[in-house]
Short mmCIF file of C-alpha atoms and ligand atoms in Angstrom, two decimals:
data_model
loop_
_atom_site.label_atom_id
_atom_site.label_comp_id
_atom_site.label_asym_id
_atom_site.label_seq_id
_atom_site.Cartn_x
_atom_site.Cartn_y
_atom_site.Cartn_z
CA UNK U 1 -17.06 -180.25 -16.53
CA UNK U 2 -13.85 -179.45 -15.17
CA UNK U 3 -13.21 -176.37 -13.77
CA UNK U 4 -9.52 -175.07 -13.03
CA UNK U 5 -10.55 -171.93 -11.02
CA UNK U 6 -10.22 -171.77 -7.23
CA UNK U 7 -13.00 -169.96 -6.12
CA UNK U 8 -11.73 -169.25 -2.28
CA UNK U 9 -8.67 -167.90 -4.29
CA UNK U 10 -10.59 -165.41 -5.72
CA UNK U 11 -13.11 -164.43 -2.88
CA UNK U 12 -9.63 -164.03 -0.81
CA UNK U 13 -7.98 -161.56 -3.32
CA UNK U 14 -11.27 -159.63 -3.95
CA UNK U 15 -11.60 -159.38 -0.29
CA UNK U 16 -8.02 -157.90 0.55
CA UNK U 17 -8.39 -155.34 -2.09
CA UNK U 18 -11.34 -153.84 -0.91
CA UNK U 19 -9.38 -153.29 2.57
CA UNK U 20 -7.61 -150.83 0.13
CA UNK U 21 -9.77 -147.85 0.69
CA UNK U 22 -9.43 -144.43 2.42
CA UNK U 23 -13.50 -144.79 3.75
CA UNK U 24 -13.85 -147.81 5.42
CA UNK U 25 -16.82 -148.63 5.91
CA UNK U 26 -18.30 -146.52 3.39
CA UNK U 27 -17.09 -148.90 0.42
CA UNK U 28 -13.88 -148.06 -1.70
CA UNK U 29 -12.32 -145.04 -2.31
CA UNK U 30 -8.99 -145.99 -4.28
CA UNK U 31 -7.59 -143.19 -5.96
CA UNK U 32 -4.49 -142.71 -8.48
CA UNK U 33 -1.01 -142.55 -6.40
CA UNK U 34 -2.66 -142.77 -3.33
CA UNK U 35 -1.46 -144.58 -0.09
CA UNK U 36 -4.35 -147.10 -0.83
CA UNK U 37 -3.30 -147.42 -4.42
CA UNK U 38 0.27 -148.31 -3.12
CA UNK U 39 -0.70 -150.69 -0.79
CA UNK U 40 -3.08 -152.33 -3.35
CA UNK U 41 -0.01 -152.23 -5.74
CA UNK U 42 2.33 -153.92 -2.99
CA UNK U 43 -0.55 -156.26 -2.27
CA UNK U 44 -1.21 -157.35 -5.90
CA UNK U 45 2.97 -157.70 -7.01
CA UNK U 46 3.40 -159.86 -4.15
CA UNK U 47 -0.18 -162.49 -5.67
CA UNK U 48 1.51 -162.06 -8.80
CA UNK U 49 4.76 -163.19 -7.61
CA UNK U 50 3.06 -166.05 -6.09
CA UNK U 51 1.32 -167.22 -9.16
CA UNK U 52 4.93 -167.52 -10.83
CA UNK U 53 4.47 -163.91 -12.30
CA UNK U 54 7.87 -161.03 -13.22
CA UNK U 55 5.92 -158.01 -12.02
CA UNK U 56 6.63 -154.20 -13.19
CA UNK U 57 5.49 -150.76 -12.38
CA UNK U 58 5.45 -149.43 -15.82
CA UNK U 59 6.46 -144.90 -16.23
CA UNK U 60 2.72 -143.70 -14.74
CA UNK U 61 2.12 -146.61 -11.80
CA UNK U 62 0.46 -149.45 -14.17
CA UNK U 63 1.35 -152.69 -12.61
CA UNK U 64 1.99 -155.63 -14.95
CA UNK U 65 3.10 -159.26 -14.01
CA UNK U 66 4.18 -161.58 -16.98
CA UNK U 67 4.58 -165.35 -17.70
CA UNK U 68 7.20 -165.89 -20.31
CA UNK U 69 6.29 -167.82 -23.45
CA UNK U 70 7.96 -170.47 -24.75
CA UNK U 71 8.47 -168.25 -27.47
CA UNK U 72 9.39 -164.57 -25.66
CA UNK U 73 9.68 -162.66 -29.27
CA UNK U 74 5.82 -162.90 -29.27
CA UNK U 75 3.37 -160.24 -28.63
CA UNK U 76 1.70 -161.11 -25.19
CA UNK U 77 -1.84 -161.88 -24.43
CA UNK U 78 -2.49 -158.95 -22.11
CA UNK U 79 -5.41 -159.82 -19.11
CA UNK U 80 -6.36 -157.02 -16.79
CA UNK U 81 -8.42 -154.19 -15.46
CA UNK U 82 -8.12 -151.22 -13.18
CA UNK U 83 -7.40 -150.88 -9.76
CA UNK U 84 -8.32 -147.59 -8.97
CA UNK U 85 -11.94 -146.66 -8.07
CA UNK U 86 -14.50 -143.95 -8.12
CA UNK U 87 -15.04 -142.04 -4.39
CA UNK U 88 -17.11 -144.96 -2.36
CA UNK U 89 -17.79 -147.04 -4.76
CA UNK U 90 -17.69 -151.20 -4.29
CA UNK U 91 -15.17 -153.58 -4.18
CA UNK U 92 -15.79 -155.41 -7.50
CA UNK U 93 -15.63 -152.55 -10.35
CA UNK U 94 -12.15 -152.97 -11.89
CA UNK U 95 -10.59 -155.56 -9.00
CA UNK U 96 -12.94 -158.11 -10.87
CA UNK U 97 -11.01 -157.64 -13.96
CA UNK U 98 -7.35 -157.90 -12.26
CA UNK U 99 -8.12 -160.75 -10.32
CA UNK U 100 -9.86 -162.41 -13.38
CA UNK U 101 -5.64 -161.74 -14.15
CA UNK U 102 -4.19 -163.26 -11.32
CA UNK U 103 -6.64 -166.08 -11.50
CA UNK U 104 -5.87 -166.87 -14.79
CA UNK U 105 -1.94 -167.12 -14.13
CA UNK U 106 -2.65 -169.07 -11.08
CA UNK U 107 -4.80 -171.51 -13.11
CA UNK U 108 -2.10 -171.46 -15.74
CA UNK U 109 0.38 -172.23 -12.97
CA UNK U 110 -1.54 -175.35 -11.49
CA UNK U 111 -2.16 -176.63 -15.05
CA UNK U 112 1.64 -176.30 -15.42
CA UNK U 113 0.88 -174.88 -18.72
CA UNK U 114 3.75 -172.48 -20.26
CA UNK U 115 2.03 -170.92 -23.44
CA UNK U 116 4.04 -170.18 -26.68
CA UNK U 117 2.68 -166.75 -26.33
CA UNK U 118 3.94 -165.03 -23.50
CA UNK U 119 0.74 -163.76 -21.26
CA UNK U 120 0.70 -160.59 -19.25
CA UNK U 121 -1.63 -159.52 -16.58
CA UNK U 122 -2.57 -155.74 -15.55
CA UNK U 123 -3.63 -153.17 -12.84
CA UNK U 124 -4.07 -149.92 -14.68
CA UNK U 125 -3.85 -146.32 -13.27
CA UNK U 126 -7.18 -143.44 -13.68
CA UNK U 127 -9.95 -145.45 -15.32
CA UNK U 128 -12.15 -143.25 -13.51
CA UNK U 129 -10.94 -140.10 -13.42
CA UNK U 130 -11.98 -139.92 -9.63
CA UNK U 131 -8.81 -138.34 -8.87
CA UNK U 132 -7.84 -136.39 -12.44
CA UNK U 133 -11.17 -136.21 -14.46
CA UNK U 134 -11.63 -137.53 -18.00
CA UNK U 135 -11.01 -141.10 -16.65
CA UNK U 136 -9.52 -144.04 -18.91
CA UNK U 137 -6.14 -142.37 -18.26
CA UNK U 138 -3.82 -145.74 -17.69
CA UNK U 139 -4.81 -146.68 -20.89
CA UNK U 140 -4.75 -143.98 -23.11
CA UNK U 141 -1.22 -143.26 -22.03
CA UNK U 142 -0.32 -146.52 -22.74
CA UNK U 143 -1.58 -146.24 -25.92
CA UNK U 144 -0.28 -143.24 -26.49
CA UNK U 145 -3.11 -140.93 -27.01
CA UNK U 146 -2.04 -138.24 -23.41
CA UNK U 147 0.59 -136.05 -24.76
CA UNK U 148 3.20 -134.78 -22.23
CA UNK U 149 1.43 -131.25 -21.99
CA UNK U 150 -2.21 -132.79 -21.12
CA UNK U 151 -0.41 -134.94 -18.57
CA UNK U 152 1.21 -131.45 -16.91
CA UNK U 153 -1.47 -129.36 -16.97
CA UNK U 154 -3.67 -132.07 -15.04
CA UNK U 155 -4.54 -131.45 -10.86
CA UNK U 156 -6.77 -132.91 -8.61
CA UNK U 157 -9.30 -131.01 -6.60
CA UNK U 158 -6.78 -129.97 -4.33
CA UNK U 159 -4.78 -128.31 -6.82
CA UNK U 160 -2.57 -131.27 -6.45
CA UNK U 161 -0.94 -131.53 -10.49
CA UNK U 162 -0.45 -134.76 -11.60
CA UNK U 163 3.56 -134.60 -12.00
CA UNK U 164 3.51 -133.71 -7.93
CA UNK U 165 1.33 -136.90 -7.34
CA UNK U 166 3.02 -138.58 -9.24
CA UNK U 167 6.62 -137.57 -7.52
CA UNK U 168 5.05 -139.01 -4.41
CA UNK U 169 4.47 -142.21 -5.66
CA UNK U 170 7.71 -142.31 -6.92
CA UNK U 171 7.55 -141.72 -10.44
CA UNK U 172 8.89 -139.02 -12.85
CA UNK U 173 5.92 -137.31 -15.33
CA UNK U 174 8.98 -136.63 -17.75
CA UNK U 175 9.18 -140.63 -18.18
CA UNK U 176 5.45 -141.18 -19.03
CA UNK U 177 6.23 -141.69 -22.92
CA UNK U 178 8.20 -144.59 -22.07
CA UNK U 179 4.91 -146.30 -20.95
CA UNK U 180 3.67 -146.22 -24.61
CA UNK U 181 2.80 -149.69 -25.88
CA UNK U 182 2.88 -149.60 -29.61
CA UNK U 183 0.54 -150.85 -31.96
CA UNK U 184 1.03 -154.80 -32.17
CA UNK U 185 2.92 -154.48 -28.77
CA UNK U 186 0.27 -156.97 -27.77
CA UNK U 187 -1.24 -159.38 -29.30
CA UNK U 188 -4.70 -159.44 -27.82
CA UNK U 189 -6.54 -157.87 -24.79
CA UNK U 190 -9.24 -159.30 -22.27
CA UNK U 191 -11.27 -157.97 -19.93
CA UNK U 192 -13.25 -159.08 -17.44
CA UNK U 193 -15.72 -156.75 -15.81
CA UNK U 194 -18.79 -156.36 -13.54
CA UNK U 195 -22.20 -155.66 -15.92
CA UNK U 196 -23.03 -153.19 -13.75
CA UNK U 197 -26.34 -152.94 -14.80
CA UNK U 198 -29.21 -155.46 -14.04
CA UNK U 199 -29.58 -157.97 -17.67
CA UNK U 200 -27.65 -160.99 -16.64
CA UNK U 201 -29.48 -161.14 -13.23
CA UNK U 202 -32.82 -160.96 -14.67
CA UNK U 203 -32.03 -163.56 -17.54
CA UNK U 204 -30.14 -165.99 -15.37
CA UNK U 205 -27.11 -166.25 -17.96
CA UNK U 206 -23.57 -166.72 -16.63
CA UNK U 207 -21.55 -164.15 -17.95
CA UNK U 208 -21.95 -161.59 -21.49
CA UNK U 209 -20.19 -160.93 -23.92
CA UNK U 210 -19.77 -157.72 -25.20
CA UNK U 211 -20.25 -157.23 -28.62
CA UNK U 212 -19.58 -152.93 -28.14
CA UNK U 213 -19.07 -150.32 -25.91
CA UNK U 214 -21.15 -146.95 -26.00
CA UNK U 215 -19.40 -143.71 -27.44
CA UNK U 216 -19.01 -141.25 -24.77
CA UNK U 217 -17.72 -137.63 -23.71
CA UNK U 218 -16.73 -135.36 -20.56
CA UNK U 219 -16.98 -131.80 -20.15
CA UNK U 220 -15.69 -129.74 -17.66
CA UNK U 221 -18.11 -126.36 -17.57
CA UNK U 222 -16.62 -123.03 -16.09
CA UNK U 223 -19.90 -120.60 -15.37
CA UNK U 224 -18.34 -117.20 -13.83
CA UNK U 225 -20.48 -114.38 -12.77
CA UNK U 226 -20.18 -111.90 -10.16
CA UNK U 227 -19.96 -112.38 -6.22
CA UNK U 228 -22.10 -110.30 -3.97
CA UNK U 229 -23.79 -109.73 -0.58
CA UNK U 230 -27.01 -112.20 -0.32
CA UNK U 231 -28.74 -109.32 1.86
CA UNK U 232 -27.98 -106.56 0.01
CA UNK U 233 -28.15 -107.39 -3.58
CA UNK U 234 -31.05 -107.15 -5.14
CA UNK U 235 -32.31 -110.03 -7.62
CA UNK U 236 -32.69 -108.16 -10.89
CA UNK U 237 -29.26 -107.40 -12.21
CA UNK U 238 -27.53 -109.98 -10.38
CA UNK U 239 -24.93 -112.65 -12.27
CA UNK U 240 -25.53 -115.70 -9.89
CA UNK U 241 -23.03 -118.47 -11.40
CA UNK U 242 -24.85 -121.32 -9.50
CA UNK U 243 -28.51 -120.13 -10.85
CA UNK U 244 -26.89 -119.84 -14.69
CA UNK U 245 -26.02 -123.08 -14.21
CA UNK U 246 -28.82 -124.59 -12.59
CA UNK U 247 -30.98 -123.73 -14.80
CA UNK U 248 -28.57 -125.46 -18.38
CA UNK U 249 -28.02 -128.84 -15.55
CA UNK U 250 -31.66 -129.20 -14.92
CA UNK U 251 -32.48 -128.51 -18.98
CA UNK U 252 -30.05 -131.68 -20.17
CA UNK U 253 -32.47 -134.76 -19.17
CA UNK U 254 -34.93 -133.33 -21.95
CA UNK U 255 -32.06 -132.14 -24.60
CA UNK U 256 -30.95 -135.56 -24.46
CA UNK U 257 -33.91 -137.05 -24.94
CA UNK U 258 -35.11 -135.06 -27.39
CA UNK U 259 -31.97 -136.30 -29.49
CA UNK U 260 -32.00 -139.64 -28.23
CA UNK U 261 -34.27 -141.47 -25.77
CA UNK U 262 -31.00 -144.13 -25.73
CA UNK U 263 -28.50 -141.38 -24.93
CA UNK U 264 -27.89 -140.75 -21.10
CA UNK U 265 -26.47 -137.67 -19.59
CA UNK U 266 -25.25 -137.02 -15.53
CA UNK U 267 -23.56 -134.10 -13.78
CA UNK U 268 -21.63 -136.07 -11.22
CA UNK U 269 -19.60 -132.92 -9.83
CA UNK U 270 -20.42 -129.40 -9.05
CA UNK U 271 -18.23 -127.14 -7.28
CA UNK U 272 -19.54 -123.43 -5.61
CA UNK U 273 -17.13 -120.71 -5.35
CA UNK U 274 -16.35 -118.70 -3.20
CA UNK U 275 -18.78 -121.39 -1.19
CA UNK U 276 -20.37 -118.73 1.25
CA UNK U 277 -23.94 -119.34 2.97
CA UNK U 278 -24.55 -115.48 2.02
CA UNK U 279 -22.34 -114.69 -0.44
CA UNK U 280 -23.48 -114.67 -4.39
CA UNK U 281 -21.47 -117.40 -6.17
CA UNK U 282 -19.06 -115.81 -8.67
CA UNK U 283 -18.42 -119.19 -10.06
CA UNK U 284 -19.79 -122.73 -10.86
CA UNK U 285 -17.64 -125.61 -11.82
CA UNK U 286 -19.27 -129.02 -13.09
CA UNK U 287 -19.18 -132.10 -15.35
CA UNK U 288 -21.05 -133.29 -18.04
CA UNK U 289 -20.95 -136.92 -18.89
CA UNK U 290 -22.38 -138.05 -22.13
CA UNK U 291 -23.01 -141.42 -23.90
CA UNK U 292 -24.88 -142.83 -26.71
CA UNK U 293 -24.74 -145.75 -28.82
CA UNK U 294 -22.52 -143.30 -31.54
CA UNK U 295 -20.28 -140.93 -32.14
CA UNK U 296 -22.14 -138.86 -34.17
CA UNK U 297 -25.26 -138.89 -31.54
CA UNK U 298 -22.79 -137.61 -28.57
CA UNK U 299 -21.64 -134.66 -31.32
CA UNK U 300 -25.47 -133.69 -31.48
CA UNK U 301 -25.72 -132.99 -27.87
CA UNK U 302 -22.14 -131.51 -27.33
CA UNK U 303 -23.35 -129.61 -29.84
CA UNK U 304 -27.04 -128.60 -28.35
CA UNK U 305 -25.12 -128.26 -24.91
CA UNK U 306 -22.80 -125.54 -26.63
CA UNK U 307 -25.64 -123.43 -27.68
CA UNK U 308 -27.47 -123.75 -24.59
CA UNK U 309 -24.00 -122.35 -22.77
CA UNK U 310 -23.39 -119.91 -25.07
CA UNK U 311 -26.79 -118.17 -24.07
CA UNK U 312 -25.03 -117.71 -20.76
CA UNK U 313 -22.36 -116.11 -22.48
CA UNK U 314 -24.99 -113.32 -24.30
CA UNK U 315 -26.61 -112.52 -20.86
CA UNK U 316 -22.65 -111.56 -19.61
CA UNK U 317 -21.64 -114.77 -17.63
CA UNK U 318 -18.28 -116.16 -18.79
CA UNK U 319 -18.52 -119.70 -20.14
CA UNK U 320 -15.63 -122.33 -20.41
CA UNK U 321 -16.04 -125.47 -21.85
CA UNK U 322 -13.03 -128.34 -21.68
CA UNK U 323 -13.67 -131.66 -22.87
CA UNK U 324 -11.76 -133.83 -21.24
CA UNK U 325 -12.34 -137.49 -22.80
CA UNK U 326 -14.36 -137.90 -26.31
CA UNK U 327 -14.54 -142.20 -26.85
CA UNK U 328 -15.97 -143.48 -30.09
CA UNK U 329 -17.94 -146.10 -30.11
CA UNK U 330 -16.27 -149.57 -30.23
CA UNK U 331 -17.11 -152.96 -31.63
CA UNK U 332 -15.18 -155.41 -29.95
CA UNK U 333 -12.67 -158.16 -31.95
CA UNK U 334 -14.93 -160.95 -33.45
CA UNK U 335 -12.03 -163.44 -33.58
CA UNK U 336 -11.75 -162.71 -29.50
CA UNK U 337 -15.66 -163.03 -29.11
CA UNK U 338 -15.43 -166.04 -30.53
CA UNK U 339 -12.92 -167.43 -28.28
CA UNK U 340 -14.31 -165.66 -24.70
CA UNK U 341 -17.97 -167.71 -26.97
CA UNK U 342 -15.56 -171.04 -27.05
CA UNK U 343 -14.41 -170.90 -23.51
CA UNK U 344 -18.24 -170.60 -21.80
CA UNK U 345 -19.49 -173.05 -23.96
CA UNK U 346 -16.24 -175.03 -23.46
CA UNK U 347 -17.49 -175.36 -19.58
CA UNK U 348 -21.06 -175.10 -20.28
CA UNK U 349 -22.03 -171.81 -19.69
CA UNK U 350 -25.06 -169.91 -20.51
CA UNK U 351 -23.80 -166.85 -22.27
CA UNK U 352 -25.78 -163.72 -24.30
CA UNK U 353 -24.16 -160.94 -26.33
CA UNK U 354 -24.71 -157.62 -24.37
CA UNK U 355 -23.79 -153.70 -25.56
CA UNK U 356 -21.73 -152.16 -22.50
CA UNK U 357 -23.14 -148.58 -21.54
CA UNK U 358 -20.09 -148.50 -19.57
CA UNK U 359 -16.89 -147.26 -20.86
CA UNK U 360 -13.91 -149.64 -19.74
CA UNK U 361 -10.05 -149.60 -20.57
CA UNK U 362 -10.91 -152.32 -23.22
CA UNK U 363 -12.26 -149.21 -25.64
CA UNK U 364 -9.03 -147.66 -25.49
CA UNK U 365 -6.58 -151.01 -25.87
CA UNK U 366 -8.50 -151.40 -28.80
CA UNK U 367 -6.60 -149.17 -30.42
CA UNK U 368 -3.46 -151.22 -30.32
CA UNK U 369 -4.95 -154.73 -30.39
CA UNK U 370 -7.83 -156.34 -30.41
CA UNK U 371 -9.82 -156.77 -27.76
CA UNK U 372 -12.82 -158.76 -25.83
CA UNK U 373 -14.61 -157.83 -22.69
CA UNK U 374 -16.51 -160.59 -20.70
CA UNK U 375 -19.25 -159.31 -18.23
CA UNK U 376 -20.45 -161.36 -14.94
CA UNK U 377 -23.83 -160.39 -13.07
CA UNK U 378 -23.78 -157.30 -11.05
CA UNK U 379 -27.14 -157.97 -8.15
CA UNK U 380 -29.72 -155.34 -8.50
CA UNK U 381 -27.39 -153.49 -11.47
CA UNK U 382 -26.03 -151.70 -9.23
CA UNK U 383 -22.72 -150.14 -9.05
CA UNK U 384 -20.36 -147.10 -7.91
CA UNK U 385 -21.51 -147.98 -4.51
CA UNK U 386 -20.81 -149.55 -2.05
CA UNK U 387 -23.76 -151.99 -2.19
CA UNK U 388 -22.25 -153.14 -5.48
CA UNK U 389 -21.61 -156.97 -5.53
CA UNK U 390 -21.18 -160.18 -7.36
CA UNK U 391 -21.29 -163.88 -6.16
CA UNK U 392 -17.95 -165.44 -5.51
CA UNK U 393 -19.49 -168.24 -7.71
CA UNK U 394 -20.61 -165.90 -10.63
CA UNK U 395 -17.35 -163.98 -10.52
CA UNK U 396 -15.87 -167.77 -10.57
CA UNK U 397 -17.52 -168.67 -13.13
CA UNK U 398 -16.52 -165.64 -15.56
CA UNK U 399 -13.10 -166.63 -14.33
CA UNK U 400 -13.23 -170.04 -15.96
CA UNK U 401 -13.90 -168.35 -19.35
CA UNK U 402 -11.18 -165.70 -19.13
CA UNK U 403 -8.59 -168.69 -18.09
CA UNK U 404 -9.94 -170.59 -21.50
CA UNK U 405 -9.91 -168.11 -23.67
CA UNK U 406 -6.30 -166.50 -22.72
CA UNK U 407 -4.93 -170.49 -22.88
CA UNK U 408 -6.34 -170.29 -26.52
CA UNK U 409 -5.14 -167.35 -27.32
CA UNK U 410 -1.37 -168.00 -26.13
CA UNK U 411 -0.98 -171.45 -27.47
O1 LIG E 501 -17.81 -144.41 -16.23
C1 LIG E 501 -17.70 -145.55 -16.62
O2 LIG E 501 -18.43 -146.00 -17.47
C2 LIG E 501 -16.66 -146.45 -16.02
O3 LIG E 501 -17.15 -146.92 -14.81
N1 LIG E 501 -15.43 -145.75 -15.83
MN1 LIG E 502 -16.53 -147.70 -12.85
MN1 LIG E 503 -14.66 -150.19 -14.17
#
């Protein structure tokens, strides 16, 4: 079986990423227009370069490298993932997917193959939403679903607003639009990606391929009450923000449930205001991430959520609700299946069809193209740490299938 990927290639590329992070030593924290995300940027348009690549920063930071077909009026074949990361999280989740990129064009490089099609190969911006919420961001401005006025009223934690970060990296906000790919801009996407979650490991297959990716939603909950002296204040009467919302966060495991024992639900940030030992907290701030294998499932519990929140509202607290992503469900291409199917049989790899309870860029490209997502095996399931990993010769492996399928697409 012959196999065109250079494994020590890869384990070197994954490795120098993950030096990328602003907590060493406490895995990878990679955020948007950060001075990690430049150096990863520099880092990654110089490997690109080498592999015979024209690299570009696209309006909002995306990088893109591309190998000119023999035929340049042609859509590309567009391979990539995202580069930034969630706070201390591992080195694989997203880096997998570019390097399965830079691989690829390296592979296509030694093969001294120029495709028809021309290929391109990505790092995109904000899949997580670690730094601006919501998450998926690179791609849904690309595909043109972030209007300018979303994009300006976004800010980090720090109050930091996107167009300001954004100025530091050296972009303009006002230029974002011209980042829009349009529909049939490309003519196929591929991603590869980490499972993160613990199938392939337990049934010894080499890689899976996604056959859709869960629906899922993000609110941001604003629970305001009243401040007051934690001496002096007695309980009845008082409009603790925290409490209010203690008591809807610890309620949401059994609404889910009850509307789905396949739905899952996680408050991943909560922020205390005015943050005094002994003061009464006059506000709550947290997230609400929901998936579930539809659309119309996550509408249920938005829904139940709602009513739960606007008891709060009866009993005088002030309520805000902002959803900041909604995702339907989405199938993935059959024609690309088929191919990423071709290309691990082509090298005799064990493969199975998988759902992803993950959401990845691929959901959102969709929109413009169609598009296939290829997991390898995460150990333990585990991810968004820094104990996530995958062996160089698994991530190798998945590789070898992204290379095939993208030289069968761009013949
Ligand atoms: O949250 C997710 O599913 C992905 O890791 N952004
Ligand atoms: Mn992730
Ligand atoms: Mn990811």
């Amino acid at each position: 079986m012959t196999f065109h990927v250079n494994e020590k290639r890869v384990q070197a590329m994954i490795e120098d990423i993950a030096a990328f992070t602003a907590s060493p030593g406490k895995g990878t924290t990679r955020l948007t227009y950060s001075p990690q995300h430049r150096d990863a940027l520099d880092y990654l348009q110089g490997r690109m370069q080498e592999a015979g690549l024209a690299t570009r920063i696209d309006a909002v930071g995306n990088l893109f490298g591309r190998l000119e077909g023999s035929d340049p009026s042609l859509a590309p074949v567009l391979v990539g993932s995202h580069i930034d990361s969630v706070p201390n999280g591992g080195a694989f989740d997203g880096p997998a997917g570019v390097v399965a990129g830079i691989e690829t064009a390296f592979c296509l490089r030694d093969q001294g193959i120029r495709p028809r099609r021309p290929v391109e190969f990505v790092a995109m911006i904000e899949e997580e939403g670690g730094r601006f919420g919501g998450g998926l961001l690179g791609s849904r401005i690309l595909t043109g679903q972030v209007g300018a006025n979303t994009l300006g009223g976004m800010s980090d934690a720090r109050g930091i607003t996107l167009g300001q970060a954004m100025e530091g990296f050296g972009l303009n906000l006002a230029d974002a639009p011209a980042a829009v790919i349009p529909k049939g801009g490309i003519h196929a996407f591929l991603e590869l990606h980490i499972e993160q979650g613990p199938v392939l490991e337990r049934t010894g297959d080499a890689v899976g391929i996604v056959t859709s990716i869960v629906a899922l939603s993000q609110f941001e909950v604003r629970i305001t009450g009243s401040a007051g002296h934690a001496g002096t204040t007695p309980m009845p009467g008082r409009r603790d923000a925290l409490v209010a919302s203690a008591g809807v966060i610890a309620g949401l495991p059994e609404l889910c449930h009850g509307i789905d024992p396949r739905a899952v639900v996680t408050v991943g940030q909560l922020e205390v205001q005015p943050g005094g030992a002994n003061v009464i907290p006059d506000a709550a701030t947290f997230s609400i991430d929901m998936r579930a294998p539809d659309a119309a499932t996550v509408k249920r519990i938005k829904t139940a959520i709602r009513a739960r929140l606007s008891l709060l509202g009866d009993a005088g607290f002030g309520v805000n609700v902002a959803e900041l992503l909604s995702v339907p469900e989405t199938p993935m291409s059959d024609e690309i299946r088929e191919r990423l199917i071709a290309g691990a049989e082509g090298c005799g790899l064990a493969w199975r069809d998988m759902p992803s309870g993950a959401g990845h860029d691929a959901m959102v490209l969709s929109r413009i193209a169609p598009v296939g997502l290829i997991f390898v095996p995460s150990r333990g399931g585990i991810s968004h740490t820094p104990e996530e990993w995958t062996d160089y010769d698994q991530l190798a492996r998945g590789i070898e299938v992204v290379f095939r399928a993208t030289k069968s697409l761009a013949e």
